[in-house]
XYZ file of C-alpha atoms in Angstrom:
140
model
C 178.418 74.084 129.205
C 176.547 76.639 127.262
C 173.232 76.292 126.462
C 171.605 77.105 123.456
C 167.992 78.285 122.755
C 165.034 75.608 123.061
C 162.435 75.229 120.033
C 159.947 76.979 121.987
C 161.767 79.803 122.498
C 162.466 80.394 118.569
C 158.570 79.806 117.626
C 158.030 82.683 120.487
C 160.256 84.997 118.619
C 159.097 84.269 115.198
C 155.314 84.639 116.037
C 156.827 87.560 118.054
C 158.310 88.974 114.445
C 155.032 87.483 112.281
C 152.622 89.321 114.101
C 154.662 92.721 114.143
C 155.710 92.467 110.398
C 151.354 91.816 109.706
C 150.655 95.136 111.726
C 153.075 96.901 110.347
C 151.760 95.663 106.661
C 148.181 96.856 107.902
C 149.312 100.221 108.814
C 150.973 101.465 105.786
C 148.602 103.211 103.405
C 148.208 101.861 99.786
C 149.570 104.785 98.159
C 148.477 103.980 94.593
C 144.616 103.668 95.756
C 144.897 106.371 98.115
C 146.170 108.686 94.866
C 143.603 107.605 93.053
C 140.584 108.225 95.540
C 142.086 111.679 96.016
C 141.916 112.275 92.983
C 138.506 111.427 92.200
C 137.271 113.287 94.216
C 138.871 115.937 93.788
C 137.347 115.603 89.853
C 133.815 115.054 91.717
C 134.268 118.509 93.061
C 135.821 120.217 89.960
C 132.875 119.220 88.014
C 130.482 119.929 90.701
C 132.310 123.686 90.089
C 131.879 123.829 86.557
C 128.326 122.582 86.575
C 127.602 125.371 88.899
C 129.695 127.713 86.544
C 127.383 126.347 83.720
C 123.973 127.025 84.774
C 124.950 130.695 86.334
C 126.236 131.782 83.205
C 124.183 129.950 81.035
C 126.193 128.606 78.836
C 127.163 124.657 78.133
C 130.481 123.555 79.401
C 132.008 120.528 78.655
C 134.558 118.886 80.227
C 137.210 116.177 78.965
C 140.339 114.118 79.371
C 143.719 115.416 77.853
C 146.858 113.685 77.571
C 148.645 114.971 80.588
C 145.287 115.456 82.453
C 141.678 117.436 81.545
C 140.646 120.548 80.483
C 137.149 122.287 81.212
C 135.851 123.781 77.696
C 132.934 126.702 77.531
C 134.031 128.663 80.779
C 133.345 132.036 80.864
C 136.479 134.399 81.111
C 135.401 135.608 84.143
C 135.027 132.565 86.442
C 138.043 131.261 88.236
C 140.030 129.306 86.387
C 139.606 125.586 86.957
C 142.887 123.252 87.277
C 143.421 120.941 84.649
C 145.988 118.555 85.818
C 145.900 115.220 87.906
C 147.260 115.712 91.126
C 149.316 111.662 90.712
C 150.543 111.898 87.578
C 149.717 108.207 87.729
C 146.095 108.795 87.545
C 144.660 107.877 83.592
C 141.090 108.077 82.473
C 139.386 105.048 80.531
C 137.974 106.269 77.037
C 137.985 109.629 76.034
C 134.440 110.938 75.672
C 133.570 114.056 77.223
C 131.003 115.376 79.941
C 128.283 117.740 79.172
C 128.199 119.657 82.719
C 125.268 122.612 81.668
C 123.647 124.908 81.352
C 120.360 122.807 82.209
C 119.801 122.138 86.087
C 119.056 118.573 84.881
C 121.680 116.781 82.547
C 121.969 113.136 81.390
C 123.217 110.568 83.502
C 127.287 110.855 82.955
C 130.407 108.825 84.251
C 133.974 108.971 83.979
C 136.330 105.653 85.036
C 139.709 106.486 86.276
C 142.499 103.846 87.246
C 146.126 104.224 88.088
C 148.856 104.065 84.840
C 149.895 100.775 84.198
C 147.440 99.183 86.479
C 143.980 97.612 85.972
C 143.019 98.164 89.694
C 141.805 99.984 91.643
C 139.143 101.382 89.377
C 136.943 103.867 90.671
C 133.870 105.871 88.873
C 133.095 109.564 88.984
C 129.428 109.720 87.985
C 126.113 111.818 87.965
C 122.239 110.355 87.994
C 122.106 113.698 86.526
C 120.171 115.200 89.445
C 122.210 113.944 92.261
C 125.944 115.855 92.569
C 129.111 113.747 91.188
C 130.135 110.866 93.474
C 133.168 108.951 93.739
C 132.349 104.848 93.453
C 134.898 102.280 93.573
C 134.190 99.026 91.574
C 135.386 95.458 91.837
């Protein structure tokens, strides 16, 4: 007479499968937020560049967002070139005014808000006290 599997058994297995399909779930990056960070920070340290750019020339640089990414404006010719494209080309900016990165060793408090296309989260701010280098800040 075969015998057949007992109700025990089959909640076994399925907690079995459960718990496996959670860490598995866990494990996988968020790709979209991870984009996003790495992007931001990547921005954090391209204005960080230009700012220094700024004050050793002396000259005001702005930066600002373009439709298929950002362009730095006042640059001398003679420092490197700065990118001016997103990395995801997911990655949007919210508004369009620009960021006044020099000459002056102290400039006004600035911020930029960048989310992923499409998508109202994860929102994350690049932003200066205007002293303290850009920082990357992720808001609820």
């Amino acid at each position: 007479m075969p015998r057949g599997f007992t109700l025990i058994e089959l909640i076994v297995v399925l907690a079995i499968v459960a718990l496996g399909t959670a860490l598995a779930a866990l494990a996988l990056p968020d790709s979209r937020g991870t984009a996003l960070t790495r992007d931001a920070e990547r921005l954090a340290a391209l204005l960080e560049s230009a700012r220094a750019q700024s004050r050793t020339a002396g000259v005001p640089v702005r930066w600002r967002p373009t439709a298929d990414g950002f362009a730095f404006d006042g640059l001398p010719p003679t420092a490197p070139k700065l990118p001016g494209r997103w990395l995801d080309a997911q990655t949007a900016v919210i508004g369009n005014a620009p960021l006044l990165l020099g000459p002056d060793p102290v400039i006004g408090a600035q911020a930029v808000m960048l989310h992923p296309a499409g998508a109202s989260q994860p929102l994350l701010r690049v932003s200066t006290d205007g002293l303290r280098p850009f920082d990357v800040e992720q808001l609820q």
